[in-house]
């Protein structure tokens, strides 16, 4: 297992260095492809391993590894502090300085040196490693042709791709380290590495807005880092160990420790961009699309929900647990509402990501086996579908020069392949029998016993339906018989097709995914699997029968639709005489008038500018309640 | 095996009952308006006629969407008869609703587009109410499965009267009846243009119509659960509810989606929440 960990954590870092120092695009392409292949293989190999055996990393080149991590921690804080100085951000400087002081105090005076295994894994970590390694690699592969075109568009004199791929790959290694860490100080180190990577990637284009947004991301995540250090110190002062599995095994132990865990959750909230921290993730949209895809699906924000989920056993049955559930449900609702008002494709994806993360955190807070199962399945399926959708928007943006969904009207006519994949991606986010909806179903059933949470989830669920359905619908259009075929670069097509297939096939396989990976986590697993159906006392989801019924139906429908050329194609009704092409009618002065229709964005109800301050204030109140409740 | 038989019964009986209800609806409406009205079988004649018409579409997506709408509606009724999970049934039904909207949006027609947007507003209005109704059933029975409702000694209605009223709102919207029928009616003063249905024609409109019958059966089935202990009272409840729907349909003017959203979210959700609080506390 130690070799696998080496591959999963250190190989990306080494590959990142290769990308950075060897400035040849051929070498870079090859490195990214090879790293992707090895990471995929290594993460799959991890499936067959006994991961729960803790692994101690003795020393590296004669230096004790714990000491090395401590040194790297301070180096990292130093780098972040320097960026704080460079961008004149007092917030970053303050938060980083406070972290450094507290961390020094913690390491010098509080921690009694005792060997703690650095790494250990469980089912959740393994699923996370698969998400990070496979989806992350696919995004990096997509980035190869994407960044080439991106830079051509920017007319750069000197390519900045070496830095770009350096941070992309480093990110993957750091994430793998984060999810496998068993020593809380190691977890903190990797947590901070992801903060730095995201900062560098968001600011990659170095435009004024990119820098502004990257600085905001950095100060918010530094706040998260500070919360992490405080949480770590509080937990240690009660439990007296850095060993995460030992911390979790003891369950909640008194107010001080639970408050500490509350601070760790707060750190998770900042990283997962929960309201009121959503603005950094929205701002991150200025980065090149592969960055957004990575941040939203397999790395940054998933690190946030992972931390909350990881520590869930430590606050089970406390008031903090209810607090986390309510905060998550509130984010789910608030961001779904904010999403309704958006027409920018990337913003829709961003708000829906935050909304879904809220649902995952809500599940962690509900803290029953059913809810935890829902959370893990949501992480998995959301990562696949959301990365797919981001990559689709990236491809569409480079094709039509806009990311506004109104500009994507009738995309199918010109780009049938991309449009179809996007529609499938949207459906996998929204409808049964696909995985994300199944996770939502489990979340609803798990939340039914909590009135505050279920009301917010019921409302949020309806809002979700609206913004996805209207986007999916407007992509559809008529395609001319003699229209040329859509060309798609191989390295664009491969990730898109893989993710699209993955979203569908893995949904179908979800009963077995549940059986082999999730059920062993619990003493009393929430579901029994029979005939491809997940059955519990509270309800059942017949995955395979539904796939058969709806899938065969859909295939029949596609077949019926593909015979449309035998059907008479008519112009749409426009309450007058149609002229010429689609959607034009004879208007005043006997001239042709084209008509235009837009989506309803319900600006009077769901205006972003008006709602955001209200939601932020409410969320701050909820977080204060959550932390206060822990005491 | 029993489940399979029930599923087949559901699939066959669904459109038959739905069509009959549609026919009866027109008869009663005519009676309200002192007209003779069409024969009860008229709904079937209409669909048969539509099926025989020439196939015409604006684009291929409509064919796909009409079929998926029908299939999802049929599957949701099948699941209902198989005593499935209420939330799953509801989400499968939502597949159909979403595809109907997407099909309407695929046509570049102002009526169809506006109808689609309004249909989405309707979904936005009824969906949370329905979920809360199911939560109520869960609180009473301890499960989301329909089979657990049949084991009750006391009708649900006794414990969930306000939720039944809220369900009435959702029912009116789902059946697209006045005052909530704006997604299928739009045009100054006539009904020839049917919003979300504008561009579906001939056999494809027939598919949409049959799907709507399935949906009618599904929502009536939901109502039936509220008096699961006695067949006669169940029938009385259903007849009473549907009669009230027709009365409301014929006496109310069409309202705007803003009115609906406010009304349903405030009143419908409000009643649901009040009722849920009893159940949580009890």
Coordinates of N, CA and C in Angstrom, one line a residue, chain B residues 21-179:
Chain B
X21 N -62.4 9.7 -16.7 CA -62.5 10.9 -15.8 C -62.6 12.1 -16.6
X22 N -61.7 12.2 -17.7 CA -61.7 13.3 -18.6 C -63.1 13.5 -19.2
X23 N -63.7 12.4 -19.7 CA -65.0 12.5 -20.3 C -66.1 12.9 -19.3
X24 N -66.0 12.4 -18.1 CA -67.0 12.8 -17.1 C -66.8 14.3 -16.7
X25 N -65.6 14.7 -16.6 CA -65.2 16.1 -16.3 C -66.0 17.0 -17.3
X26 N -65.9 16.6 -18.6 CA -66.5 17.5 -19.6 C -68.0 17.5 -19.5
X27 N -68.6 16.3 -19.2 CA -70.0 16.2 -19.0 C -70.5 17.1 -17.9
X28 N -69.8 17.0 -16.7 CA -70.2 17.8 -15.6 C -70.0 19.3 -15.8
X29 N -68.9 19.6 -16.5 CA -68.7 21.0 -16.8 C -69.8 21.5 -17.7
X30 N -70.2 20.7 -18.7 CA -71.3 21.1 -19.6 C -72.6 21.3 -18.8
X31 N -72.8 20.4 -17.8 CA -74.0 20.5 -17.0 C -74.0 21.8 -16.2
X32 N -72.8 22.2 -15.7 CA -72.7 23.5 -15.0 C -73.0 24.6 -15.9
X33 N -72.7 24.5 -17.2 CA -72.9 25.6 -18.1 C -74.2 25.4 -18.9
X34 N -75.1 24.5 -18.4 CA -76.4 24.3 -19.1 C -76.2 23.9 -20.5
X35 N -75.2 23.1 -20.8 CA -75.1 22.6 -22.1 C -75.3 21.1 -22.1
X36 N -75.4 20.5 -23.3 CA -75.6 19.1 -23.4 C -74.3 18.4 -23.1
X37 N -73.2 18.8 -23.7 CA -71.9 18.2 -23.5 C -71.7 17.0 -24.4
X38 N -70.5 16.6 -24.5 CA -70.1 15.4 -25.4 C -70.4 14.1 -24.6
X39 N -70.4 13.0 -25.4 CA -70.6 11.7 -24.7 C -69.4 11.4 -23.8
X40 N -69.6 10.5 -22.8 CA -68.5 10.3 -21.8 C -67.3 9.7 -22.5
X41 N -67.5 9.0 -23.6 CA -66.3 8.4 -24.3 C -65.6 9.4 -25.2
X42 N -66.0 10.7 -25.2 CA -65.4 11.6 -26.1 C -63.9 11.7 -26.0
X43 N -63.4 11.6 -24.8 CA -61.9 11.8 -24.7 C -61.2 10.7 -25.5
X44 N -61.8 9.5 -25.5 CA -61.2 8.4 -26.3 C -61.3 8.7 -27.8
X45 N -62.5 9.2 -28.2 CA -62.6 9.5 -29.6 C -61.6 10.5 -30.0
X46 N -61.4 11.5 -29.2 CA -60.5 12.6 -29.5 C -59.1 12.0 -29.8
X47 N -58.7 11.2 -28.8 CA -57.3 10.7 -28.9 C -57.2 9.8 -30.1
X48 N -58.3 8.9 -30.4 CA -58.2 8.1 -31.5 C -58.1 8.9 -32.8
X49 N -58.8 10.0 -32.8 CA -58.7 10.9 -34.0 C -57.3 11.5 -34.2
X50 N -56.8 11.9 -33.1 CA -55.4 12.5 -33.1 C -54.4 11.5 -33.6
X51 N -54.6 10.2 -33.1 CA -53.6 9.2 -33.5 C -53.7 9.0 -35.0
X52 N -54.8 9.2 -35.6 CA -55.0 8.9 -37.0 C -54.5 10.1 -37.9
X53 N -54.1 11.2 -37.3 CA -53.7 12.4 -38.1 C -52.3 12.2 -38.7
X54 N -52.1 13.1 -39.6 CA -50.7 13.1 -40.2 C -49.7 13.6 -39.2
X55 N -48.5 12.9 -39.2 CA -47.5 13.3 -38.2 C -46.8 14.6 -38.6
X56 N -46.9 15.6 -37.8 CA -46.2 16.9 -38.1 C -45.5 17.4 -36.8
X57 N -44.3 17.8 -36.9 CA -43.6 18.3 -35.8 C -42.7 19.5 -36.2
X58 N -42.3 20.3 -35.2 CA -41.4 21.4 -35.5 C -40.0 20.8 -35.5
X59 N -39.7 19.9 -34.6 CA -38.4 19.3 -34.7 C -38.4 17.9 -34.0
X60 N -37.4 17.1 -34.1 CA -37.4 15.8 -33.7 C -37.4 15.6 -32.2
X61 N -37.0 16.7 -31.5 CA -36.9 16.6 -30.0 C -38.4 16.4 -29.4
X62 N -39.3 17.0 -30.2 CA -40.7 16.9 -29.7 C -41.2 15.5 -29.7
X63 N -40.8 14.7 -30.7 CA -41.2 13.3 -30.7 C -40.6 12.6 -29.5
X64 N -39.3 12.8 -29.3 CA -38.6 12.2 -28.2 C -39.3 12.6 -26.9
X65 N -39.5 13.9 -26.7 CA -40.1 14.4 -25.4 C -41.5 13.9 -25.2
X66 N -42.3 13.8 -26.2 CA -43.7 13.3 -26.0 C -43.6 11.9 -25.6
X67 N -42.8 11.1 -26.2 CA -42.7 9.7 -25.8 C -42.2 9.5 -24.4
X68 N -41.2 10.3 -24.0 CA -40.6 10.1 -22.7 C -41.7 10.6 -21.7
X69 N -42.4 11.6 -22.0 CA -43.4 12.1 -21.1 C -44.4 10.9 -20.8
X70 N -44.9 10.3 -21.9 CA -45.8 9.2 -21.7 C -45.2 8.0 -20.9
X71 N -44.0 7.7 -21.3 CA -43.4 6.5 -20.6 C -43.2 6.8 -19.1
X72 N -42.7 8.0 -18.8 CA -42.5 8.3 -17.4 C -43.8 8.3 -16.6
X73 N -44.8 8.9 -17.3 CA -46.1 8.9 -16.6 C -46.6 7.5 -16.3
X74 N -46.4 6.6 -17.3 CA -46.9 5.2 -17.2 C -46.1 4.5 -16.1
X75 N -44.8 4.7 -16.1 CA -43.9 4.1 -15.1 C -44.3 4.5 -13.7
X76 N -44.6 5.8 -13.6 CA -44.9 6.3 -12.2 C -46.2 5.7 -11.7
X77 N -47.2 5.5 -12.7 CA -48.4 4.8 -12.3 C -48.2 3.4 -11.9
X78 N -47.3 2.7 -12.7 CA -46.9 1.3 -12.5 C -46.3 1.2 -11.1
X79 N -45.4 2.1 -10.8 CA -44.8 2.1 -9.4 C -45.8 2.3 -8.3
X80 N -46.8 3.2 -8.6 CA -47.8 3.4 -7.6 C -48.6 2.1 -7.3
X81 N -48.9 1.4 -8.4 CA -49.6 0.2 -8.2 C -48.8 -0.9 -7.6
X82 N -47.4 -0.8 -7.8 CA -46.5 -1.8 -7.2 C -46.2 -1.4 -5.8
X83 N -46.9 -0.4 -5.2 CA -46.8 0.0 -3.8 C -45.4 0.5 -3.5
X84 N -44.9 1.2 -4.5 CA -43.5 1.7 -4.4 C -43.3 2.9 -3.4
X85 N -42.2 3.5 -3.5 CA -41.8 4.6 -2.6 C -42.4 5.9 -3.1
X86 N -43.1 6.6 -2.3 CA -43.8 7.8 -2.8 C -42.9 8.8 -3.4
X87 N -41.7 9.0 -2.8 CA -40.8 10.0 -3.3 C -40.3 9.6 -4.7
X88 N -40.0 8.3 -4.8 CA -39.5 7.8 -6.1 C -40.5 8.0 -7.2
X89 N -41.8 7.6 -6.8 CA -42.9 7.8 -7.8 C -43.0 9.2 -8.2
X90 N -42.9 10.1 -7.2 CA -42.9 11.5 -7.6 C -41.8 12.0 -8.5
X91 N -40.6 11.5 -8.2 CA -39.5 11.9 -9.0 C -39.6 11.3 -10.4
X92 N -40.1 10.1 -10.6 CA -40.3 9.5 -11.9 C -41.3 10.3 -12.7
X93 N -42.4 10.7 -12.0 CA -43.4 11.6 -12.6 C -42.7 12.9 -13.1
X94 N -41.8 13.4 -12.3 CA -41.1 14.6 -12.6 C -40.3 14.5 -13.9
X95 N -39.8 13.3 -14.2 CA -39.1 13.0 -15.5 C -40.0 13.5 -16.6
X96 N -41.3 13.0 -16.6 CA -42.2 13.3 -17.6 C -42.5 14.8 -17.7
X97 N -42.7 15.4 -16.5 CA -43.0 16.9 -16.5 C -41.8 17.7 -17.1
X98 N -40.6 17.3 -16.8 CA -39.4 18.0 -17.3 C -39.3 17.8 -18.8
X99 N -39.6 16.6 -19.3 CA -39.5 16.4 -20.7 C -40.6 17.1 -21.5
X100 N -41.8 17.2 -20.9 CA -42.8 18.0 -21.6 C -42.4 19.4 -21.8
X101 N -41.8 20.0 -20.7 CA -41.3 21.3 -20.8 C -40.1 21.5 -21.8
X102 N -39.2 20.5 -21.8 CA -38.1 20.6 -22.7 C -38.5 20.5 -24.1
X103 N -39.5 19.6 -24.4 CA -40.0 19.5 -25.7 C -40.7 20.8 -26.2
X104 N -41.4 21.5 -25.3 CA -42.0 22.8 -25.7 C -41.0 23.8 -25.9
X105 N -39.9 23.7 -25.1 CA -38.8 24.8 -25.3 C -38.0 24.5 -26.6
X106 N -38.0 23.3 -27.1 CA -37.2 23.0 -28.3 C -37.8 23.7 -29.5
X107 N -39.1 24.1 -29.5 CA -39.7 24.7 -30.6 C -39.6 26.2 -30.5
X108 N -39.2 26.8 -31.6 CA -39.0 28.3 -31.6 C -40.3 29.0 -31.8
X109 N -41.2 28.9 -30.8 CA -42.5 29.5 -31.0 C -42.8 30.2 -29.7
X110 N -43.2 31.5 -29.8 CA -43.4 32.2 -28.5 C -44.4 31.6 -27.6
X111 N -45.5 31.0 -28.1 CA -46.5 30.4 -27.2 C -46.0 29.2 -26.5
X112 N -45.3 28.4 -27.2 CA -44.7 27.2 -26.7 C -43.7 27.6 -25.6
X113 N -42.8 28.6 -25.9 CA -41.8 29.0 -25.0 C -42.4 29.6 -23.7
X114 N -43.4 30.4 -23.9 CA -44.0 31.0 -22.7 C -44.7 30.0 -21.9
X115 N -45.4 29.1 -22.6 CA -46.0 28.0 -21.9 C -45.1 27.1 -21.1
X116 N -43.9 26.9 -21.7 CA -42.9 26.1 -21.0 C -42.4 26.8 -19.7
X117 N -42.2 28.1 -19.8 CA -41.7 28.8 -18.6 C -42.8 28.8 -17.5
X118 N -44.1 28.9 -18.0 CA -45.1 28.9 -17.0 C -45.3 27.5 -16.4
X119 N -45.1 26.5 -17.2 CA -45.2 25.1 -16.7 C -44.1 24.9 -15.6
X120 N -43.0 25.5 -15.8 CA -41.9 25.4 -14.8 C -42.3 26.1 -13.5
X121 N -43.0 27.2 -13.6 CA -43.5 27.9 -12.4 C -44.5 27.0 -11.7
X122 N -45.3 26.3 -12.5 CA -46.3 25.4 -11.8 C -45.6 24.3 -11.1
X123 N -44.5 23.8 -11.7 CA -43.7 22.7 -11.0 C -43.2 23.3 -9.7
X124 N -42.6 24.5 -9.9 CA -42.1 25.2 -8.7 C -43.1 25.3 -7.6
X125 N -44.3 25.5 -8.0 CA -45.4 25.7 -6.9 C -45.8 24.4 -6.3
X126 N -46.0 23.4 -7.1 CA -46.6 22.2 -6.5 C -45.5 21.2 -5.8
X127 N -44.3 21.3 -6.3 CA -43.3 20.3 -5.9 C -43.1 20.3 -4.4
X128 N -42.8 21.5 -3.8 CA -42.5 21.4 -2.3 C -43.7 20.9 -1.6
X129 N -44.9 21.3 -2.0 CA -46.1 20.9 -1.3 C -46.3 19.4 -1.3
X130 N -46.0 18.8 -2.5 CA -46.1 17.3 -2.6 C -45.1 16.6 -1.7
X131 N -43.9 17.1 -1.7 CA -42.9 16.5 -0.9 C -43.3 16.6 0.6
X132 N -43.8 17.7 1.0 CA -44.2 17.8 2.4 C -45.4 16.9 2.7
X133 N -46.3 16.7 1.7 CA -47.4 15.7 2.0 C -46.8 14.3 2.2
X134 N -45.8 14.0 1.4 CA -45.2 12.6 1.6 C -44.5 12.6 2.9
X135 N -43.9 13.7 3.3 CA -43.2 13.7 4.7 C -44.3 13.4 5.7
X136 N -45.4 14.0 5.6 CA -46.5 13.8 6.5 C -46.9 12.3 6.6
X137 N -47.0 11.7 5.4 CA -47.3 10.3 5.4 C -46.2 9.5 6.1
X138 N -45.0 9.9 5.8 CA -43.9 9.2 6.5 C -44.0 9.3 8.0
X139 N -44.4 10.5 8.5 CA -44.5 10.7 9.9 C -45.6 9.9 10.6
X140 N -46.7 9.7 9.8 CA -47.8 8.9 10.3 C -47.4 7.4 10.2
X141 N -46.9 6.9 9.1 CA -46.7 5.5 8.9 C -45.3 5.0 9.3
X142 N -44.3 5.9 9.3 CA -42.9 5.5 9.5 C -42.2 5.0 8.3
X143 N -42.8 5.3 7.1 CA -42.2 4.8 5.9 C -42.8 5.6 4.7
X144 N -41.9 5.7 3.6 CA -42.4 6.4 2.4 C -43.1 5.4 1.5
X145 N -43.1 4.1 1.8 CA -43.7 3.1 0.9 C -45.2 3.1 1.0
X146 N -45.9 3.0 -0.1 CA -47.3 3.0 -0.1 C -47.9 1.8 0.6
X147 N -47.2 0.7 0.6 CA -47.7 -0.5 1.3 C -47.9 -0.2 2.7
X148 N -47.2 0.7 3.3 CA -47.4 0.9 4.8 C -48.6 1.7 5.0
X149 N -49.1 2.4 4.0 CA -50.4 3.2 4.2 C -51.5 2.2 4.4
X150 N -51.5 1.1 3.6 CA -52.6 0.1 3.7 C -52.7 -0.5 5.1
X151 N -51.6 -0.5 5.8 CA -51.6 -1.2 7.1 C -52.2 -0.3 8.2
X152 N -52.6 1.0 7.9 CA -53.1 1.9 8.9 C -54.5 1.4 9.4
X153 N -54.8 1.7 10.6 CA -56.1 1.4 11.2 C -57.0 2.6 10.9
X154 N -56.4 3.8 10.9 CA -57.2 5.0 10.9 C -56.8 5.7 9.6
X155 N -57.8 6.3 8.9 CA -57.5 7.0 7.6 C -56.5 8.1 7.9
X156 N -55.6 8.4 6.9 CA -54.6 9.4 6.9 C -55.3 10.8 7.1
X157 N -56.5 10.9 6.6 CA -57.2 12.2 6.6 C -57.4 12.7 8.0
X158 N -57.6 11.8 8.9 CA -57.8 12.2 10.3 C -56.6 12.9 10.9
X159 N -55.4 12.5 10.4 CA -54.2 13.1 11.0 C -53.6 14.2 10.1
X160 N -54.0 14.2 8.8 CA -53.4 15.2 7.9 C -54.5 16.0 7.2
X161 N -55.5 16.6 7.8 CA -56.5 17.3 7.1 C -55.9 18.5 6.4
X162 N -55.0 19.2 7.0 CA -54.5 20.4 6.3 C -53.6 20.0 5.2
X163 N -52.9 18.9 5.3 CA -52.0 18.5 4.2 C -52.9 18.0 3.1
X164 N -54.1 17.5 3.4 CA -55.0 17.1 2.2 C -55.5 18.4 1.5
X165 N -55.7 19.5 2.2 CA -56.1 20.7 1.5 C -54.9 21.2 0.7
X166 N -53.7 21.1 1.3 CA -52.6 21.6 0.5 C -52.4 20.7 -0.7
X167 N -52.7 19.4 -0.6 CA -52.6 18.5 -1.7 C -53.6 18.9 -2.8
X168 N -54.7 19.5 -2.3 CA -55.7 20.0 -3.3 C -55.2 21.1 -4.2
X169 N -54.4 22.0 -3.6 CA -53.7 23.0 -4.4 C -52.8 22.3 -5.5
X170 N -52.0 21.4 -5.0 CA -51.1 20.7 -5.9 C -51.9 20.0 -7.0
X171 N -53.0 19.4 -6.6 CA -53.8 18.6 -7.5 C -54.4 19.6 -8.6
X172 N -54.9 20.7 -8.2 CA -55.4 21.7 -9.2 C -54.3 22.1 -10.2
X173 N -53.1 22.3 -9.7 CA -52.0 22.8 -10.6 C -51.7 21.6 -11.5
X174 N -51.5 20.5 -10.9 CA -51.1 19.3 -11.7 C -52.1 19.0 -12.8
X175 N -53.4 19.1 -12.5 CA -54.4 18.8 -13.5 C -54.6 20.0 -14.4
X176 N -53.9 21.1 -14.2 CA -53.9 22.3 -15.0 C -55.4 22.8 -15.1
X177 N -55.9 23.0 -14.0 CA -57.3 23.5 -13.9 C -57.3 24.9 -13.4
X178 N -58.3 25.7 -13.8 CA -58.4 27.1 -13.3 C -58.4 27.1 -11.8
X179 N -57.9 28.0 -11.1 CA -57.2 29.2 -11.6 C -55.7 29.0 -11.9

